[in-house]
mmCIF file of C-alpha atoms in Angstrom:
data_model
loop_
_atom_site.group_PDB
_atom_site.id
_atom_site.type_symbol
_atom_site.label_atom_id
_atom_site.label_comp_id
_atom_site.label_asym_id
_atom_site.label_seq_id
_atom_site.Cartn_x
_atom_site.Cartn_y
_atom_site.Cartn_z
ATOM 1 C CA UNK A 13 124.760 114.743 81.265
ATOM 2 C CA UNK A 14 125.754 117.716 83.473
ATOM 3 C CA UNK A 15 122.438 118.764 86.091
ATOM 4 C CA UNK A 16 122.038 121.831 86.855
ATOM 5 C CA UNK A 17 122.175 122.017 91.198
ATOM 6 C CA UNK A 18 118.378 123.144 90.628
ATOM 7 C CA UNK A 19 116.961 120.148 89.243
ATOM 8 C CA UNK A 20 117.782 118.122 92.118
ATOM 9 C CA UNK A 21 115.647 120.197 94.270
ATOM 10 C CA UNK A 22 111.787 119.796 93.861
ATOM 11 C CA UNK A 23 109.367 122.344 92.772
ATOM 12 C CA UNK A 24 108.947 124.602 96.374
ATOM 13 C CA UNK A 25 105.199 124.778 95.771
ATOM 14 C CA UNK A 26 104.184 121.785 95.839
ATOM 15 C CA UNK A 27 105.980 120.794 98.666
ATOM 16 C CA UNK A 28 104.629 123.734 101.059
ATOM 17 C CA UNK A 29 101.386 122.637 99.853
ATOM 18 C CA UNK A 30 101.847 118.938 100.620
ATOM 19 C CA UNK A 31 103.379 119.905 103.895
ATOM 20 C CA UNK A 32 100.638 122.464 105.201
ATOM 21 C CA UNK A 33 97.862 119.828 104.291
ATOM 22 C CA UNK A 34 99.467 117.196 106.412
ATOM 23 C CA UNK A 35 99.513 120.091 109.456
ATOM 24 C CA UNK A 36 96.842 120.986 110.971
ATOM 25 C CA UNK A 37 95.021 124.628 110.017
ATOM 26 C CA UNK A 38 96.494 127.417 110.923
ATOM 27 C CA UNK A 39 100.031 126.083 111.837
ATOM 28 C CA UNK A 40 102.893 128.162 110.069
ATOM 29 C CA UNK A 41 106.266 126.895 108.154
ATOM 30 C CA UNK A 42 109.495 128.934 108.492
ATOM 31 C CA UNK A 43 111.018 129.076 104.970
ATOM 32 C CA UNK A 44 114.019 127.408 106.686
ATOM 33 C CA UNK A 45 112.035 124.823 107.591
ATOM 34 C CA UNK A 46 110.150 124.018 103.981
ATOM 35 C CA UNK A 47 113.706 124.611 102.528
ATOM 36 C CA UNK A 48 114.468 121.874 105.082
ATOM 37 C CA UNK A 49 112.196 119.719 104.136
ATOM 38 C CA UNK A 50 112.442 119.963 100.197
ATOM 39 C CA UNK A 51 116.385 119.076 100.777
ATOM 40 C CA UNK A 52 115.252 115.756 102.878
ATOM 41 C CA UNK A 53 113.162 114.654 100.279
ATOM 42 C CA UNK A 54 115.536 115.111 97.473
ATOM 43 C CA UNK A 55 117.853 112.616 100.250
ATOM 44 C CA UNK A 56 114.738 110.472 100.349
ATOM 45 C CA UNK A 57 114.673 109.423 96.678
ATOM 46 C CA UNK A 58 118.624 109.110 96.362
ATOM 47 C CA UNK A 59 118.312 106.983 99.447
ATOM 48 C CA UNK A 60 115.164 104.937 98.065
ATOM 49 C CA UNK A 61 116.726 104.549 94.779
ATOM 50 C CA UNK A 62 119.540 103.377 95.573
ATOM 51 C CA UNK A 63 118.055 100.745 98.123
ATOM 52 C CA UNK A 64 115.593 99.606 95.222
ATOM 53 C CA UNK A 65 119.040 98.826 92.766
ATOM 54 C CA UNK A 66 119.733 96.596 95.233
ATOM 55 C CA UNK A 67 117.193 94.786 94.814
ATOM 56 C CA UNK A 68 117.143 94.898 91.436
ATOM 57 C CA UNK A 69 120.979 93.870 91.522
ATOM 58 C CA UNK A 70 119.938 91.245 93.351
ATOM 59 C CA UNK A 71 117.179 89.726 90.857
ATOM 60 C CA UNK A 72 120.124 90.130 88.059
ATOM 61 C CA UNK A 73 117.698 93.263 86.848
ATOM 62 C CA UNK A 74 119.224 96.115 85.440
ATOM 63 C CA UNK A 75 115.796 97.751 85.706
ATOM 64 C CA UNK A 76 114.264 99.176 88.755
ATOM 65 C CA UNK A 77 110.686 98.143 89.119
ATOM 66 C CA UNK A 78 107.496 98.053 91.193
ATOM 67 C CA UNK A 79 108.485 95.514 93.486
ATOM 68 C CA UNK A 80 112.314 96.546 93.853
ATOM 69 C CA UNK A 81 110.789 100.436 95.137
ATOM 70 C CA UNK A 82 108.479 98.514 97.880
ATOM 71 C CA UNK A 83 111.065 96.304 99.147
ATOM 72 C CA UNK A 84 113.106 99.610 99.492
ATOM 73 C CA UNK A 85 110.396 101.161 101.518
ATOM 74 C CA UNK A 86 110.665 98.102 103.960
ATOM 75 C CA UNK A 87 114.078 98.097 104.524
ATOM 76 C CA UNK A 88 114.253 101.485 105.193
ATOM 77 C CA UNK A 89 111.599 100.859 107.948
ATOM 78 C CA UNK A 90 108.634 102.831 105.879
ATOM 79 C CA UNK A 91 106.786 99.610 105.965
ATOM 80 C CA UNK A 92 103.881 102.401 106.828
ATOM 81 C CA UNK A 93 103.918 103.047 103.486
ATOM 82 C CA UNK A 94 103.842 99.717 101.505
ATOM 83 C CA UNK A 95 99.501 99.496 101.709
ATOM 84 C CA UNK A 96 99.131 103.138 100.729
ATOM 85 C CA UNK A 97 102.032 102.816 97.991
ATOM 86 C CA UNK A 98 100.111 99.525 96.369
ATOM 87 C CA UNK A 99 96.831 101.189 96.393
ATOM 88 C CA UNK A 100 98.229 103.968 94.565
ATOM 89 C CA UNK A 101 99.852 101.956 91.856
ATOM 90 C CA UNK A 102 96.446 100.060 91.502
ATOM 91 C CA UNK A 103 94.944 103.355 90.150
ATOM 92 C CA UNK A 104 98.085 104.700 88.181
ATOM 93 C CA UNK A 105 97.864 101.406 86.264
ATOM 94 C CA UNK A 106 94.609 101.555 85.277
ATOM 95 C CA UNK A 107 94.792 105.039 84.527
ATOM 96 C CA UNK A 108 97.774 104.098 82.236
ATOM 97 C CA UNK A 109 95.921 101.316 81.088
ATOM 98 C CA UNK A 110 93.154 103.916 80.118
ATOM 99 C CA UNK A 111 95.088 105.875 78.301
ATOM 100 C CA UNK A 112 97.318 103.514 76.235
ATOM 101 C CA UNK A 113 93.706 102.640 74.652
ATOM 102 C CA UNK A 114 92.936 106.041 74.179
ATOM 103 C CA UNK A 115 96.013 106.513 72.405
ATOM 104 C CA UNK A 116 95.572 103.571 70.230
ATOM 105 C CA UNK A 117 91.634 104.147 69.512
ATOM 106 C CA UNK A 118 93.755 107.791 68.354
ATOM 107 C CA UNK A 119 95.927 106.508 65.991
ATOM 108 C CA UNK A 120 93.073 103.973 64.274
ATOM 109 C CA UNK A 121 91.272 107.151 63.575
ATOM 110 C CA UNK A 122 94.066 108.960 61.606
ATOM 111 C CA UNK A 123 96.155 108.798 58.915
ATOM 112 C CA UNK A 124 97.772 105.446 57.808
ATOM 113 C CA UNK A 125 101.114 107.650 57.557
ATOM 114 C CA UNK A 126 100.782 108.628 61.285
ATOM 115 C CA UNK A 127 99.755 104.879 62.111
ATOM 116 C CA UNK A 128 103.431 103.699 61.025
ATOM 117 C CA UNK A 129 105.104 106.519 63.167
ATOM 118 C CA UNK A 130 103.288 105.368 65.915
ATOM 119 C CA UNK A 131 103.882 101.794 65.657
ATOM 120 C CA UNK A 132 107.954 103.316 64.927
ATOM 121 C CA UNK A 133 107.717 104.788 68.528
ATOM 122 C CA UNK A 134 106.777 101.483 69.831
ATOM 123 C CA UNK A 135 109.726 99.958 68.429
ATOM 124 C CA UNK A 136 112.159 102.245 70.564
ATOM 125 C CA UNK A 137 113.762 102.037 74.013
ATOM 126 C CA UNK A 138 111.406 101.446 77.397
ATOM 127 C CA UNK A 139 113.122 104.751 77.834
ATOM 128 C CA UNK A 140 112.090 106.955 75.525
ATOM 129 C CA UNK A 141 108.593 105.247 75.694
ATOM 130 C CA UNK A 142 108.402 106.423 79.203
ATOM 131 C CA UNK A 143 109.985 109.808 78.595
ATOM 132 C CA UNK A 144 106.781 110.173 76.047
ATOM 133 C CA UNK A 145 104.435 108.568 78.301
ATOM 134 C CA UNK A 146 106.057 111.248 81.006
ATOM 135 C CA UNK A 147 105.231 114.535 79.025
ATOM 136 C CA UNK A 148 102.201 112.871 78.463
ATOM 137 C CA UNK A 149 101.858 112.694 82.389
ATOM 138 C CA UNK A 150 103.064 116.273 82.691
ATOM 139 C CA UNK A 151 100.693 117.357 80.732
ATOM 140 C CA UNK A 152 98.254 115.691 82.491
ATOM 141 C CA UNK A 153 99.187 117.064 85.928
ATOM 142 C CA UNK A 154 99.542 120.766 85.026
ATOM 143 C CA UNK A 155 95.424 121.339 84.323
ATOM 144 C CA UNK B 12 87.372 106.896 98.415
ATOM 145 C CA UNK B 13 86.437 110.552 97.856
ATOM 146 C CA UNK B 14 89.815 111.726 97.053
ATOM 147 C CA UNK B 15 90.504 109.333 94.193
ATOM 148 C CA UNK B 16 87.371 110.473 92.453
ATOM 149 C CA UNK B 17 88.151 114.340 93.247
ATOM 150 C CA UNK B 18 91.134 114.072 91.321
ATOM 151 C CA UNK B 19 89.564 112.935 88.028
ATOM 152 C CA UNK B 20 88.438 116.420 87.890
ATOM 153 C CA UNK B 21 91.682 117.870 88.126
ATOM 154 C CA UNK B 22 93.348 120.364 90.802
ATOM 155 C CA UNK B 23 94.635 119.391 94.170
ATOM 156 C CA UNK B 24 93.118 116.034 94.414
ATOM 157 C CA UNK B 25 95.578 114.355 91.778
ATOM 158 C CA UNK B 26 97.268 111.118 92.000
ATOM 159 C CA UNK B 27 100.686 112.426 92.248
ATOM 160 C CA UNK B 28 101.504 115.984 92.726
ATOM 161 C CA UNK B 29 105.529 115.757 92.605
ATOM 162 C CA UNK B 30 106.625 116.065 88.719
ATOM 163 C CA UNK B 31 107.424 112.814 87.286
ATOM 164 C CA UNK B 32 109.943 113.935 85.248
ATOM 165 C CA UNK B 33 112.194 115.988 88.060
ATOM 166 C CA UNK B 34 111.961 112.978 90.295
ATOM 167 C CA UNK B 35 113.520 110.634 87.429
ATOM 168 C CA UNK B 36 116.191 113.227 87.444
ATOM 169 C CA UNK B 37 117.147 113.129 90.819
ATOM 170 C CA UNK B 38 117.022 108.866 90.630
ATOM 171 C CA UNK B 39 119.025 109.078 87.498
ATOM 172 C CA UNK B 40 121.654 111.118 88.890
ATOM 173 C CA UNK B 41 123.030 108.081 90.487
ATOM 174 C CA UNK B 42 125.270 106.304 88.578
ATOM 175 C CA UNK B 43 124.651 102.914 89.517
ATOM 176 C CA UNK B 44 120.957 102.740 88.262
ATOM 177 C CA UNK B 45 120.711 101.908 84.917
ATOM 178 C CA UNK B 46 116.952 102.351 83.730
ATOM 179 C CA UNK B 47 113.555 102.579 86.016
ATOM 180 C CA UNK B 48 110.378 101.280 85.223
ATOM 181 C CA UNK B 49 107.555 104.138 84.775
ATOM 182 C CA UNK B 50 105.269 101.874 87.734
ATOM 183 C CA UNK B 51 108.731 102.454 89.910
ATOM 184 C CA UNK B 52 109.056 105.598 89.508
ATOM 185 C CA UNK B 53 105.071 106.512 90.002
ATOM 186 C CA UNK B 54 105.855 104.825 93.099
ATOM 187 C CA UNK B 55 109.306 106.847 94.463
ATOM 188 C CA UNK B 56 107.252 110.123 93.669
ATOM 189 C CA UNK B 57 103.863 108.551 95.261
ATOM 190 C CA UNK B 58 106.463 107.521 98.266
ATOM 191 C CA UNK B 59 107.956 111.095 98.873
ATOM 192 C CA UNK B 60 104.984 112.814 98.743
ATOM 193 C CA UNK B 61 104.010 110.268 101.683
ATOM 194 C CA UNK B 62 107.656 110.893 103.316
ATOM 195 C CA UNK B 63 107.555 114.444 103.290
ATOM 196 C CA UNK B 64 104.074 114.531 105.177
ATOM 197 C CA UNK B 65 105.263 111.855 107.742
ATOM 198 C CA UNK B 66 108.693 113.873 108.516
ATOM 199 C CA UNK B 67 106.629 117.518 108.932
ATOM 200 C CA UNK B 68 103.968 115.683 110.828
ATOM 201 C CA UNK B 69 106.009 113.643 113.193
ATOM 202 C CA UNK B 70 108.425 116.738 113.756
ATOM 203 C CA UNK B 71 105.507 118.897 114.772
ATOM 204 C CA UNK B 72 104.302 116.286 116.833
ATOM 205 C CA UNK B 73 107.342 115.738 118.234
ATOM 206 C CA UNK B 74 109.546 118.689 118.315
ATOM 207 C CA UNK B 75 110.895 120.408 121.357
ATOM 208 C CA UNK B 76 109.878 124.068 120.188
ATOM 209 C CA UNK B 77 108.174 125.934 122.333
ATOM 210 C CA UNK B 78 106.002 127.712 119.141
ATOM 211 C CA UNK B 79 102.681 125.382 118.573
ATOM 212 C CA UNK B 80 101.396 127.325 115.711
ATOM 213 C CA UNK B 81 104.626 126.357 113.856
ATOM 214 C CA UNK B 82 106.908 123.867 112.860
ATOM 215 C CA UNK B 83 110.509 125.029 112.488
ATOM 216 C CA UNK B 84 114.139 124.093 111.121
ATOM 217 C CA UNK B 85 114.848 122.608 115.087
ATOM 218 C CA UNK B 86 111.616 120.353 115.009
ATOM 219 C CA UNK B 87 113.032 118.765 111.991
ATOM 220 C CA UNK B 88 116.643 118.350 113.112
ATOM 221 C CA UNK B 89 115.319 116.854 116.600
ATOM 222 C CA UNK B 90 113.149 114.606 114.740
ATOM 223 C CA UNK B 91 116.940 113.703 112.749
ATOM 224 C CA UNK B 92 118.661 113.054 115.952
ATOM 225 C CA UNK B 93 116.373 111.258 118.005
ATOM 226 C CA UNK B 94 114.331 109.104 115.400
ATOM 227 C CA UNK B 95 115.858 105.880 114.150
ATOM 228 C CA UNK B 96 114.175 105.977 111.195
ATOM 229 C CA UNK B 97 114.612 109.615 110.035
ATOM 230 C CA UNK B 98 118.580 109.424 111.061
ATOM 231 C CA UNK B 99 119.883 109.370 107.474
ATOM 232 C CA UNK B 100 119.098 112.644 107.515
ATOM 233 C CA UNK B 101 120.683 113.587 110.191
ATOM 234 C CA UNK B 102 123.851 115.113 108.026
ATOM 235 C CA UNK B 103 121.929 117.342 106.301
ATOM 236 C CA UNK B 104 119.408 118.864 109.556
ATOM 237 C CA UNK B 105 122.127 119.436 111.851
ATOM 238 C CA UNK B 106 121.519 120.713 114.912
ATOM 239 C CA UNK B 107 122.578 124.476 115.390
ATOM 240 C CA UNK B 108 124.535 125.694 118.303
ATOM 241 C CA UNK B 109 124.889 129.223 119.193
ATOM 242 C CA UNK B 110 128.584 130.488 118.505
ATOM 243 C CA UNK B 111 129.363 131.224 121.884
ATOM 244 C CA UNK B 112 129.045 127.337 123.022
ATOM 245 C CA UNK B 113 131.008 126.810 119.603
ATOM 246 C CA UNK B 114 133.788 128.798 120.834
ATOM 247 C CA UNK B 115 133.724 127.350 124.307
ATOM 248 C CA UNK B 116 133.668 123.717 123.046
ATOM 249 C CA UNK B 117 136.490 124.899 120.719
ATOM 250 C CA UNK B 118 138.819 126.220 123.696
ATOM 251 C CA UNK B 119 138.026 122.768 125.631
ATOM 252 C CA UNK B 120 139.493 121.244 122.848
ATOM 253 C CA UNK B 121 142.184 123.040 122.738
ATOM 254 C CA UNK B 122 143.067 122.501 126.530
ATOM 255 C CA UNK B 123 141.924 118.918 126.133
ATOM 256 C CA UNK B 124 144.689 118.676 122.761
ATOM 257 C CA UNK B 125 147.169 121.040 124.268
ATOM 258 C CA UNK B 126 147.099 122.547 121.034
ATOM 259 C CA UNK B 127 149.668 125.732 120.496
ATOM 260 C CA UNK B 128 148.715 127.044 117.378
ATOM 261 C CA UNK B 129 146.153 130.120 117.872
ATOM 262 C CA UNK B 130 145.449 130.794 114.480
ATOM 263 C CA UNK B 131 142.928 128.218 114.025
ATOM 264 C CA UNK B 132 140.908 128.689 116.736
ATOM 265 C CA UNK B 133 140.872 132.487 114.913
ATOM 266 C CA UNK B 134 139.547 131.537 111.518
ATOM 267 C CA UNK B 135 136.905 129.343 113.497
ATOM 268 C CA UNK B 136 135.709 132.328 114.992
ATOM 269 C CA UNK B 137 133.919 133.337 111.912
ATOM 270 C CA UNK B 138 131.808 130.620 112.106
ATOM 271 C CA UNK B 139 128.258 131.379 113.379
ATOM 272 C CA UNK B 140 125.423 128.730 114.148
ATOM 273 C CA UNK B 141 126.523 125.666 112.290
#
């Protein structure tokens, strides 16, 4: 699967506005310098996945999970952001957690046809579960 | 804390603002990783966002500029250079150098090298801050 060289880039909005939140008020960004920026953090998550498959390697894994990202952070001295990164996940979790019996409350409510579908979707890859959890999450994140 | 609850309402307060879906692209375009976790890659997105404010904060902190309303390109390549832990970026913020000290390192070099051919040192020319 061919990307295009845009995809690897992230979105330029979001990171001006995580940058100028972090700065104080009234300091400026060049646009060379947000371009900058967006370019280090596409290096960041090559660099941090790529440290987490080693850990994952290492546990005989061929999945990357929670624990294999956090080691990553450590060893690529971000240790700053293990207790941030944790707390986080606490409330993505139960957020997913909240949702997953949303979705199931859902699909009690409706047809019996729909019901088997569902429990069809289940059945698939932890892939394409998460690619429908992710639209689910885009969704989310666009209101 | 105030900012968790702020972002049950939606807008800027959220959880995560980097798209899921564009960081799994950039993670899967490395061929050694077979499949990631959704909790892992919450956590690489979570984990930028974090990155990217540490490397503009520290830079501005940090950088040599003389401007202290802004932070520029040369804030983050100093930050590159002279921070340990930022260094594996250090290929992709190089430092710029005006093309006059390009040229001048390029003749030392050539003096240094006793190098004959001119023609290279021509096409180099066209080279402006790196």
């Amino acid at each position: 699967m061919a990307e295009r060289p845009e995809d690897l880039n992230l979105p330029n909005a979001v990171i001006t506005r995580i940058v100028k939140e972090a700065l104080p008020d009234g300091v400026n960004i060049s646009k060379e310098a947000r371009s900058a920026i967006s370019r280090a953090a596409s290096v960041f998550v090559l660099y941090a996945t790529s440290c987490a498959n080693n850990f994952a390697v290492k546990g005989k894994r061929k999945t990357l999970n929670a624990s294999d990202v956090l080691s990553a952070m450590e060893e690529m001295e971000f240790q700053r952001f293990v207790a941030p990164l944790k707390e986080s996940l606490e409330v993505y979790r139960r957020e997913q957690k909240g949702k997953k019996e949303a979705r199931k409350d859902k699909d009690k409510k409706t047809d019996s046809e729909e019901q088997d579908k569902s429990r069809e979707d289940e059945n698939d890859d932890d892939d394409e579960r998460m690619e429908e959890e992710e639209q689910n999450d885009e969704e989310e994140l666009d209101n | 804390e105030g900012k968790m609850a702020a972002r049950l309402s939606g807008g800027e307060n959220r959880l995560v603002s980097l798209p899921l879906s564009r960081i799994r692209v950039i993670m899967k375009s490395s061929p050694e990783v077979s499949s990631i976790n959704q909790d892992a890659l919450f956590l690489t997105a979570k984990a930028t966002e974090l990155f990217v404010q540490y490397l503009a904060t520290y830079s501005y902190k940090h950088g040599r500029g003389k401007e202290k309303n802004a932070l520029t390109y040369s804030d983050l390549s100093h930050t590159a250079e002279e921070c340990e832990t930022f260094q594996f970026l250090a290929d992709i913020l190089p430092k710029k150098i005006l093309a006059s000290k390009y040229l001048k390192m390029l003749q030392k070099e050539k003096q240094d090298g006793e190098l004959g051919e001119d023609d290279e040192d021509e096409e180099d020319e066209d080279e402006d801050e790196t």
